[in-house]
PDB file of C-alpha atoms and ligand atoms in Angstrom:
ATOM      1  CA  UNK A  13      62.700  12.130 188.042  1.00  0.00           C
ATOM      2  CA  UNK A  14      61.394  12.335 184.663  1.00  0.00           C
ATOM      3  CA  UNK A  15      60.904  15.582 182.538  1.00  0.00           C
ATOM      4  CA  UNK A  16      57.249  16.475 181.772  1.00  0.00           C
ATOM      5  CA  UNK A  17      55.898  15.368 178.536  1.00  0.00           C
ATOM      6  CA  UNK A  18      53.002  16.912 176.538  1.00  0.00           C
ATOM      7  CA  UNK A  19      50.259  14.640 176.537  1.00  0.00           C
ATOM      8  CA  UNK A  20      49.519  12.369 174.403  1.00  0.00           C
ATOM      9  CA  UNK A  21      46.091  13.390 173.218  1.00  0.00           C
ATOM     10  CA  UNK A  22      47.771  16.581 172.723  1.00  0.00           C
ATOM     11  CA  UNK A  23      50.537  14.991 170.121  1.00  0.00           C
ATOM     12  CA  UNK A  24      47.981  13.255 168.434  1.00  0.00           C
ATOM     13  CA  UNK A  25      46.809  14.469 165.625  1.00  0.00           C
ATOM     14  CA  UNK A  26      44.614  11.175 164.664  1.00  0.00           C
ATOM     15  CA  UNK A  27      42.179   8.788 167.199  1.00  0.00           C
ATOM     16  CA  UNK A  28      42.821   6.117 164.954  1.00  0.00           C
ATOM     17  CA  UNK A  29      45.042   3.383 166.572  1.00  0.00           C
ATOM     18  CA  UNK A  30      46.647   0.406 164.445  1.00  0.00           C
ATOM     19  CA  UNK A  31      42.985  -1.275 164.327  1.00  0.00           C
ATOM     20  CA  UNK A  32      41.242   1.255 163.185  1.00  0.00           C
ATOM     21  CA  UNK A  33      43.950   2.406 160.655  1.00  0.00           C
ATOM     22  CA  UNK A  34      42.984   0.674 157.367  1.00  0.00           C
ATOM     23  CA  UNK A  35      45.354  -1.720 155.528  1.00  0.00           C
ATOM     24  CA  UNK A  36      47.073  -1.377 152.141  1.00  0.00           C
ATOM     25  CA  UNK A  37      44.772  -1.076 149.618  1.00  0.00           C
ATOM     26  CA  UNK A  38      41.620  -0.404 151.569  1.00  0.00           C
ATOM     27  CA  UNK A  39      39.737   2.266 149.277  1.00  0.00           C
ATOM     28  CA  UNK A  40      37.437   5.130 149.373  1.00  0.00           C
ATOM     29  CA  UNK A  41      34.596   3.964 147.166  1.00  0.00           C
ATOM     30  CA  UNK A  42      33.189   6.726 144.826  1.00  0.00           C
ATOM     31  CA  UNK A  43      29.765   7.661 145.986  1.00  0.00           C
ATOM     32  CA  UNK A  44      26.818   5.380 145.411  1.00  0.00           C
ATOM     33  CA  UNK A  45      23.862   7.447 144.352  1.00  0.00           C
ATOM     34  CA  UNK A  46      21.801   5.134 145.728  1.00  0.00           C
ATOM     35  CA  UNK A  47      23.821   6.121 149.156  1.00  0.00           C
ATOM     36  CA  UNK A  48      23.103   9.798 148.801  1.00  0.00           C
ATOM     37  CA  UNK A  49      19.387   8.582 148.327  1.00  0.00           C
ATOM     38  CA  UNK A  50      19.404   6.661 151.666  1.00  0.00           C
ATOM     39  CA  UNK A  51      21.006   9.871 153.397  1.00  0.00           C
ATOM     40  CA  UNK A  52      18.708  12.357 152.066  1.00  0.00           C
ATOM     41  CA  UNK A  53      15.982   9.915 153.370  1.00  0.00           C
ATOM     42  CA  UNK A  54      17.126   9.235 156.762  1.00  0.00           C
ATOM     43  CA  UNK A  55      15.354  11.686 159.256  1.00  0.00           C
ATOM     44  CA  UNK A  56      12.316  10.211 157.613  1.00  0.00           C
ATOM     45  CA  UNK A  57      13.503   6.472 157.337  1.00  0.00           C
ATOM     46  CA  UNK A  58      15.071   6.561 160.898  1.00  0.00           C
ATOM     47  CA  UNK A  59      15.026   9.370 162.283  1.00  0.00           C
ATOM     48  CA  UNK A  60      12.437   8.465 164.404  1.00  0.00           C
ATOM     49  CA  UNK A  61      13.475   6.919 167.776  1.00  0.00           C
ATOM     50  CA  UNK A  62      17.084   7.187 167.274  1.00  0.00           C
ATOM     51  CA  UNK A  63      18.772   8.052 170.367  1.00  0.00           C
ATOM     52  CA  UNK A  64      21.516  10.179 167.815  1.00  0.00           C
ATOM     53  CA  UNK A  65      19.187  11.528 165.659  1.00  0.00           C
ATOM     54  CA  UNK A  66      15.920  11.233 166.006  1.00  0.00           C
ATOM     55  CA  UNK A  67      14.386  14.795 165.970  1.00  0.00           C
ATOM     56  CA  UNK A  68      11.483  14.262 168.211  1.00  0.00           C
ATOM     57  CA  UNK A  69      13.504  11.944 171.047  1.00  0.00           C
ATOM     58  CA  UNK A  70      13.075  14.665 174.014  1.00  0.00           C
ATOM     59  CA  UNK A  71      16.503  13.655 176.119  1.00  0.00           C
ATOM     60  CA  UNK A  72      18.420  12.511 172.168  1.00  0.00           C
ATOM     61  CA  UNK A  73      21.042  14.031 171.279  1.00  0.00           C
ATOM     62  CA  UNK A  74      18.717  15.051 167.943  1.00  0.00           C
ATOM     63  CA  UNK A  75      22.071  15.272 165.789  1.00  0.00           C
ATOM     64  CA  UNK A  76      21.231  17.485 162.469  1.00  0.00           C
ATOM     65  CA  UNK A  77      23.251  16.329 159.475  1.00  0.00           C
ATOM     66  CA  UNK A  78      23.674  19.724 157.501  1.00  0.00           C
ATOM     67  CA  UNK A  79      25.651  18.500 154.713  1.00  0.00           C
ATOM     68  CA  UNK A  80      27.980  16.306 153.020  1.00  0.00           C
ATOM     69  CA  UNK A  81      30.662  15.506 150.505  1.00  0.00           C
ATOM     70  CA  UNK A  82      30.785  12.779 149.221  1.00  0.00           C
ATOM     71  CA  UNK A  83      31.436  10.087 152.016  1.00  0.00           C
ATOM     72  CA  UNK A  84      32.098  12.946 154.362  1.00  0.00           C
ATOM     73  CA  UNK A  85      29.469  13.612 156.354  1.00  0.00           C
ATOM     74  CA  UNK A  86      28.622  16.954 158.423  1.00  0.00           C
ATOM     75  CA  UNK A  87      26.402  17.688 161.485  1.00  0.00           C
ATOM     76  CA  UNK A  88      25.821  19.495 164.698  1.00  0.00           C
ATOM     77  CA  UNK A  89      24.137  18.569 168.303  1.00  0.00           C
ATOM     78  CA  UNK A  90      23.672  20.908 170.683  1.00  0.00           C
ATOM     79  CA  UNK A  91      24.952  19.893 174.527  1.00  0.00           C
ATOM     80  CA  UNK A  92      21.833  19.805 176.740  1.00  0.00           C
ATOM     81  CA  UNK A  93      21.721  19.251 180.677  1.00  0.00           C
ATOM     82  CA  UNK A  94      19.897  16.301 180.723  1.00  0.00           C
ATOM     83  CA  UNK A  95      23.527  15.479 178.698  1.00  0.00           C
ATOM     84  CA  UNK A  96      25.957  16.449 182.047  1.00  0.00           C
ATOM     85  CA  UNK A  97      28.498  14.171 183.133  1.00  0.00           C
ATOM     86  CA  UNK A  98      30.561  16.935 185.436  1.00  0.00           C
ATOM     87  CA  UNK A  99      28.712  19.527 186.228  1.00  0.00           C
ATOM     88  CA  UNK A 100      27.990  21.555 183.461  1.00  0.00           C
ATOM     89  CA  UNK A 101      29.718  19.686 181.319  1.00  0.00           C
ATOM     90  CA  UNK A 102      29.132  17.036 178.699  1.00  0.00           C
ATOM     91  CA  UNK A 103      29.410  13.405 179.834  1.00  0.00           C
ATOM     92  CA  UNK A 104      31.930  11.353 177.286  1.00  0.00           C
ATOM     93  CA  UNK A 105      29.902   8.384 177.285  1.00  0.00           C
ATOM     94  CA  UNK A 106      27.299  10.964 175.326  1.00  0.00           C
ATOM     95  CA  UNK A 107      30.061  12.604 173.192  1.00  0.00           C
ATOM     96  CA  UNK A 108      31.213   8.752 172.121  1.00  0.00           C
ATOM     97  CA  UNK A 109      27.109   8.875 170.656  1.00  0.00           C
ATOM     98  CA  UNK A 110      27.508  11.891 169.217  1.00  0.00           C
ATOM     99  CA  UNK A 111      31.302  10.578 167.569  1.00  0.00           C
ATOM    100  CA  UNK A 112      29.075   7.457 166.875  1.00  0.00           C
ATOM    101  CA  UNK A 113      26.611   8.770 165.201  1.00  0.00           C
ATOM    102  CA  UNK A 114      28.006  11.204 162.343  1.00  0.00           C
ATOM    103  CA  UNK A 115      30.593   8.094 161.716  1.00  0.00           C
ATOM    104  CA  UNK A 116      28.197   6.152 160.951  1.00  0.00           C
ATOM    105  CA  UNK A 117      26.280   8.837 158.945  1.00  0.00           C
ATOM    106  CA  UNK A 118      29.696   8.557 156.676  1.00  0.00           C
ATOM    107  CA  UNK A 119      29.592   4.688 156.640  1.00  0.00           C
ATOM    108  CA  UNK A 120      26.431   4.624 155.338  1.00  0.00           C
ATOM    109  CA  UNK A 121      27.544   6.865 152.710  1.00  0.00           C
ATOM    110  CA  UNK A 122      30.068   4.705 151.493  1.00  0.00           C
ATOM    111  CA  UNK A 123      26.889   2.904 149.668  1.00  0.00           C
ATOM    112  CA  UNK A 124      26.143  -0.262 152.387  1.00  0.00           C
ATOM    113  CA  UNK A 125      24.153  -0.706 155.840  1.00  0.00           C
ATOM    114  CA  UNK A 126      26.924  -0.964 158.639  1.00  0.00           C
ATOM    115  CA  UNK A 127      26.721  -1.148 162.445  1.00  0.00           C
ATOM    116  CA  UNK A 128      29.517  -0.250 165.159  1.00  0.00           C
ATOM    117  CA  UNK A 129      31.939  -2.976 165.513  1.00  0.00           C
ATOM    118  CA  UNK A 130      34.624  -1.215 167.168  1.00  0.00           C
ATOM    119  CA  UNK A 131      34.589   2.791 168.261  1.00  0.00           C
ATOM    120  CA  UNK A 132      38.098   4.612 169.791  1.00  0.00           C
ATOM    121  CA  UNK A 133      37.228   8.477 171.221  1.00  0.00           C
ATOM    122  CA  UNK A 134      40.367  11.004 172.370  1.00  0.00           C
ATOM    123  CA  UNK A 135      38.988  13.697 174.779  1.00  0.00           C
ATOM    124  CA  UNK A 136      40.794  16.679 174.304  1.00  0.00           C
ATOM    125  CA  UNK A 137      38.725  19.771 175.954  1.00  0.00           C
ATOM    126  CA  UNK A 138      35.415  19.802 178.298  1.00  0.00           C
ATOM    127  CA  UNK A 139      32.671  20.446 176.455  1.00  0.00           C
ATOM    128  CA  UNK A 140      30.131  23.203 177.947  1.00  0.00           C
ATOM    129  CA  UNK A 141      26.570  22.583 178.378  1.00  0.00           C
ATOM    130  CA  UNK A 142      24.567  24.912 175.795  1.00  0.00           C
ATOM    131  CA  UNK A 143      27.127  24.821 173.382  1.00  0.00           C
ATOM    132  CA  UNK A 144      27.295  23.423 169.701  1.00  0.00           C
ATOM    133  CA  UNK A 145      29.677  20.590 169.022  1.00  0.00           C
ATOM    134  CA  UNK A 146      29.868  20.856 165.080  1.00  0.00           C
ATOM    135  CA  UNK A 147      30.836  17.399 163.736  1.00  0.00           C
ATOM    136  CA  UNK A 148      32.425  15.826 160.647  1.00  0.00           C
ATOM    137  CA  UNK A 149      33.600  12.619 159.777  1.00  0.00           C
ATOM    138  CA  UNK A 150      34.789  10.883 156.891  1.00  0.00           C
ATOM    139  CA  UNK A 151      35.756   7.397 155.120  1.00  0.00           C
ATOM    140  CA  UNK A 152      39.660   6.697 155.016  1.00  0.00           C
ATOM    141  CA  UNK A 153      39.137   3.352 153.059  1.00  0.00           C
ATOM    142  CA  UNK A 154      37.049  -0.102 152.435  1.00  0.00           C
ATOM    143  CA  UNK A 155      38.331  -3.490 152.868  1.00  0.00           C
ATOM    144  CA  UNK A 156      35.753  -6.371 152.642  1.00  0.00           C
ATOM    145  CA  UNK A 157      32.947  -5.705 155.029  1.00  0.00           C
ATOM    146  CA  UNK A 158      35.151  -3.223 156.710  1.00  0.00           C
ATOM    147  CA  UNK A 159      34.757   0.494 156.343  1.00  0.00           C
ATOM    148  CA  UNK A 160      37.313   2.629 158.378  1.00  0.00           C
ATOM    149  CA  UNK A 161      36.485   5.764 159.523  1.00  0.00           C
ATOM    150  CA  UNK A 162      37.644   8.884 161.347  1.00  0.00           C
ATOM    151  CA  UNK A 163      36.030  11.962 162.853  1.00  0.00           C
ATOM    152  CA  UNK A 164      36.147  14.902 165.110  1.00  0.00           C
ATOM    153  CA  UNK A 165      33.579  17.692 167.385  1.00  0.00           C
ATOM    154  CA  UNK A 166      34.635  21.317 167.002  1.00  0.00           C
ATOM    155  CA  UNK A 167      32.746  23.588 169.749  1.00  0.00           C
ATOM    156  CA  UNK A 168      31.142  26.068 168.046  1.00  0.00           C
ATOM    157  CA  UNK A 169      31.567  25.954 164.802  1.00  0.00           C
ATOM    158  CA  UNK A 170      33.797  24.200 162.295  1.00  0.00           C
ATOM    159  CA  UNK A 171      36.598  26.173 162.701  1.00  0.00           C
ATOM    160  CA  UNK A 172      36.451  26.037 166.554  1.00  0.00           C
ATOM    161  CA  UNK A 173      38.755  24.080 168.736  1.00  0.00           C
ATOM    162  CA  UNK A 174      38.740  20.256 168.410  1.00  0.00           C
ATOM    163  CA  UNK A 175      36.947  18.660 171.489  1.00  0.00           C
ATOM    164  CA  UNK A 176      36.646  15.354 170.478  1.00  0.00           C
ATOM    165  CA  UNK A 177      38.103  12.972 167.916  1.00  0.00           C
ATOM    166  CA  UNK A 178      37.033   9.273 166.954  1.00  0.00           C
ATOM    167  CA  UNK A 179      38.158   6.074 164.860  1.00  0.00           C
ATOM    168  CA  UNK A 180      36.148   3.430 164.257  1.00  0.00           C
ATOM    169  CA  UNK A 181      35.808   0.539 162.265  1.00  0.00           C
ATOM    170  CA  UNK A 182      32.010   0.001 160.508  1.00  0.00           C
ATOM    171  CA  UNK A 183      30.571  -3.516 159.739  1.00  0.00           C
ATOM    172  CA  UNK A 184      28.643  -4.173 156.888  1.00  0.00           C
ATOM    173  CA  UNK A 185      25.373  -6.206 157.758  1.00  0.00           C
ATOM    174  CA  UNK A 186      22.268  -7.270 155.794  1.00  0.00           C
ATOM    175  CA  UNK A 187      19.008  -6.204 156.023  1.00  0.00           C
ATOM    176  CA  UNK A 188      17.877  -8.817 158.112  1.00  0.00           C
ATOM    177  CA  UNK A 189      20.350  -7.431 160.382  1.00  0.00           C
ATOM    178  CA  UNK A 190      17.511  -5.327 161.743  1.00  0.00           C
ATOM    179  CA  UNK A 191      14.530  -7.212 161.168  1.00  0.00           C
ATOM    180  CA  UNK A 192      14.920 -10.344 162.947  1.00  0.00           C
ATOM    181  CA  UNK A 193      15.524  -8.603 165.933  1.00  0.00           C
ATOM    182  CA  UNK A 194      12.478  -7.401 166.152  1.00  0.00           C
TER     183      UNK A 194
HETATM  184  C1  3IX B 363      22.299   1.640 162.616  1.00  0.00           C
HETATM  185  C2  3IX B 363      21.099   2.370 161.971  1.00  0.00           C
HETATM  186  C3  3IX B 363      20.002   1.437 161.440  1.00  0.00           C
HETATM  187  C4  3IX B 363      18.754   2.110 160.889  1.00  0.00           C
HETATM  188  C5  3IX B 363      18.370   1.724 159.456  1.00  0.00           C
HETATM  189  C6  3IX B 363      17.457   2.659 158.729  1.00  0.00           C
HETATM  190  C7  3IX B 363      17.861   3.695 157.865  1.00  0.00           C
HETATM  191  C8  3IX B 363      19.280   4.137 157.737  1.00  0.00           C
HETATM  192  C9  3IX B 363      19.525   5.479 157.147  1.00  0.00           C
HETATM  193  C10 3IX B 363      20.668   6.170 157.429  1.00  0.00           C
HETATM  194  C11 3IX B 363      21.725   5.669 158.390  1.00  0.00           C
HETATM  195  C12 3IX B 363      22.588   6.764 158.791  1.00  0.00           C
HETATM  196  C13 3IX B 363      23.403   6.772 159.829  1.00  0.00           C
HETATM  197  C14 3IX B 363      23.677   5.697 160.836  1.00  0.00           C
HETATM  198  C15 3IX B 363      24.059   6.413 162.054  1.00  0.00           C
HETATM  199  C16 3IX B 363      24.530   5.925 163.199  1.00  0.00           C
HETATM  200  C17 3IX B 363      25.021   4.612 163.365  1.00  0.00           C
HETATM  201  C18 3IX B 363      24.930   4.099 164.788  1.00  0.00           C
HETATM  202  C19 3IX B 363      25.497   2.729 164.711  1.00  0.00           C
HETATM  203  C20 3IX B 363      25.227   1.891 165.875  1.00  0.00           C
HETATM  204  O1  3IX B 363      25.064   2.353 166.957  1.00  0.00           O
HETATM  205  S1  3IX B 363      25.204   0.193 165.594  1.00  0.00           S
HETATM  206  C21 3IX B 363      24.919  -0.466 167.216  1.00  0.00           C
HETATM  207  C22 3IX B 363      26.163  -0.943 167.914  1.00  0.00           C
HETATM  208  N1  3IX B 363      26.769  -2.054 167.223  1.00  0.00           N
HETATM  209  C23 3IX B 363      26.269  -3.287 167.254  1.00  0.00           C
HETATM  210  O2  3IX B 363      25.233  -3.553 167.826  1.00  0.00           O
HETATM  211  C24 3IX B 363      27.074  -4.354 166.540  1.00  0.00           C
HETATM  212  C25 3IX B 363      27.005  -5.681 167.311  1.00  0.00           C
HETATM  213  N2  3IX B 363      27.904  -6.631 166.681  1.00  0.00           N
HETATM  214  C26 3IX B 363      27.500  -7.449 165.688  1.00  0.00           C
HETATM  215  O3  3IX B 363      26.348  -7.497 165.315  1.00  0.00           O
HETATM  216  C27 3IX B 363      28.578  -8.286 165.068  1.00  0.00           C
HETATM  217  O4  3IX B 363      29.656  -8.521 165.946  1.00  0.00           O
HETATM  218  C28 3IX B 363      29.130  -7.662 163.724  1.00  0.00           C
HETATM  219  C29 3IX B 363      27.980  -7.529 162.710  1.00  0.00           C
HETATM  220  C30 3IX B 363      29.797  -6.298 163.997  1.00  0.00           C
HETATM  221  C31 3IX B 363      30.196  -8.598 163.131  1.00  0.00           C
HETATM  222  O5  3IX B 363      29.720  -9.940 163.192  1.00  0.00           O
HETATM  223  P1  3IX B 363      29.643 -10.900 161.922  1.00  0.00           P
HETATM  224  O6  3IX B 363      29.491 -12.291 162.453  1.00  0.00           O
HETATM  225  O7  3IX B 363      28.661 -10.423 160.938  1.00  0.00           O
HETATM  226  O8  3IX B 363      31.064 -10.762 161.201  1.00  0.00           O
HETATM  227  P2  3IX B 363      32.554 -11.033 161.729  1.00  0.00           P
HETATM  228  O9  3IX B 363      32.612 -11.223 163.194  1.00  0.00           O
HETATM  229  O10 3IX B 363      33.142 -12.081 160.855  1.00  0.00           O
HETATM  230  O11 3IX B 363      33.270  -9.609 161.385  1.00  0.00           O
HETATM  231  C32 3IX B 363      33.395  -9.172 160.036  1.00  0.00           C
HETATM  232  C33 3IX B 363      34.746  -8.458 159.921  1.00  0.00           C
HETATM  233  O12 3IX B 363      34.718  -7.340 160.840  1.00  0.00           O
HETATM  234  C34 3IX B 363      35.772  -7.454 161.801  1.00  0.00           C
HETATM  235  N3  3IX B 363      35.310  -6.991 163.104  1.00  0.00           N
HETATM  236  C35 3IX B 363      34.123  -7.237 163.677  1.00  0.00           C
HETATM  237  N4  3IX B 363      34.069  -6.656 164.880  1.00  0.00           N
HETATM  238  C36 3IX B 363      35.246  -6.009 165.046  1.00  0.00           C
HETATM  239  C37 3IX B 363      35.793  -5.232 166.094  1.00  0.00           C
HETATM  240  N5  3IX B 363      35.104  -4.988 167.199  1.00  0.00           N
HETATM  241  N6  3IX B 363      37.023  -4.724 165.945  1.00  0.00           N
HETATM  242  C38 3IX B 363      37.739  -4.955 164.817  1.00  0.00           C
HETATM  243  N7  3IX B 363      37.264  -5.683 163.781  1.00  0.00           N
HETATM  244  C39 3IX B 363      36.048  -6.208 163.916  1.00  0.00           C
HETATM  245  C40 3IX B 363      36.121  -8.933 161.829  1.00  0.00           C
HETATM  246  O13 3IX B 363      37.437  -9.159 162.278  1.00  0.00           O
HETATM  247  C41 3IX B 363      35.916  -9.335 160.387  1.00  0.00           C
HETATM  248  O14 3IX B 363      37.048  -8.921 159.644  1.00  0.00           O
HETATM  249  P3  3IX B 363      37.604  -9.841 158.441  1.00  0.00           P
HETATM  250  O15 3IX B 363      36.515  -9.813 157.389  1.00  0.00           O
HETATM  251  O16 3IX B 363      38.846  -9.169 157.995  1.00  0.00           O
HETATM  252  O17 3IX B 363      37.794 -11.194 159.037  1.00  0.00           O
END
């Protein structure tokens, strides 16, 4: 029989696997103004119908970015019912949005327009219904159309226990991107 081990969400201190880890030499770019202009704009831009963000989307998650730092990004969602997985508790699929969503908030402020390419999410504590998850997430480094970036959900405040972590690797697209979807 083999001695109990700690788990392994509980050892790690970082959801970033070997994909999601940059390579040598990836960089953190210094802020784009032009970045911090998109983010101020983006409840108005597309903040619309986003599932994430979107303030007036009745079920959404209606994630409020409160702040940043350069490419670190800052924001809070609170857990409704209609957002249950468990009873009275949040379902992960919806925490993996909520993980999604200020990551990409930080992509965006490394200066480009990126989607999800690949997203990795560690579950380490149930998180209530009717509580805050207070989220931040920042850039660990750019390589070509790659941005690499990390993340993590605090309940209740940003010095509350870690609930959530994510790594995920952002791909920069063009414009058209969006529009020829449409
Ligand atoms: C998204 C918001 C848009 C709204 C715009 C308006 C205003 C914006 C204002 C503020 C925005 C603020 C915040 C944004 C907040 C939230 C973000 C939510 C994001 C999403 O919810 S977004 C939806 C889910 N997302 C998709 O819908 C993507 C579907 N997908 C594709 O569209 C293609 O698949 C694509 C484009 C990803 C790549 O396709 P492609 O042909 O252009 O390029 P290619 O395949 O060559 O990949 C290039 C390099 O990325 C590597 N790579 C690619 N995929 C990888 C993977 N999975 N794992 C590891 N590496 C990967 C390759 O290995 C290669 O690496 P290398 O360069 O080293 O070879």
């Amino acid at each position: 029989m083999t001695a109990p081990t700690e788990s392994r969400s509980a050892k790690r201190t970082s959801a970033a696997s070997e994909i999601t880890t940059p390579p040598p030499g990836a960089t953190v770019p210094a802020v784009d103004p032009a970045a911090g202009q998109e983010y101020e704009l983006s409840d108005e831009v597309l903040g619309n119908e986003c599932f994430g963000c979107g303030p007036h989307v009745e079920h959404g998650l209606q994630m409020k970015r409160i702040g940043r730092d350069g490419t670190t990004a800052y924001g809070e969602i609170v857990v409704k019912r209609e957002h249950q997985g468990a009873p009275g508790l949040a379902h992960g699929g919806i925490l993996a949005t909520a993980m999604d969503e200020i990551l990409g908030t930080s992509a965006w402020l490394t200066g480009g327009r990126y989607v999800t390419g690949r997203l990795e999410t560690d579950y380490l504590a149930p998180v209530p219904v009717g509580s805050t998850l207070y989220l931040k997430a920042w850039c660990n480094g750019v390589e070509g159309r790659k941005a690499y970036i990390e993340g993590e959900g605090r309940i209740g405040g940003p010095d509350g226990p870690v609930a959530v972590r994510a790594a995920a690797i952002f791909v920069r697209v063009p414009m058209e991107h969006f529009t020829k979807q449409r």
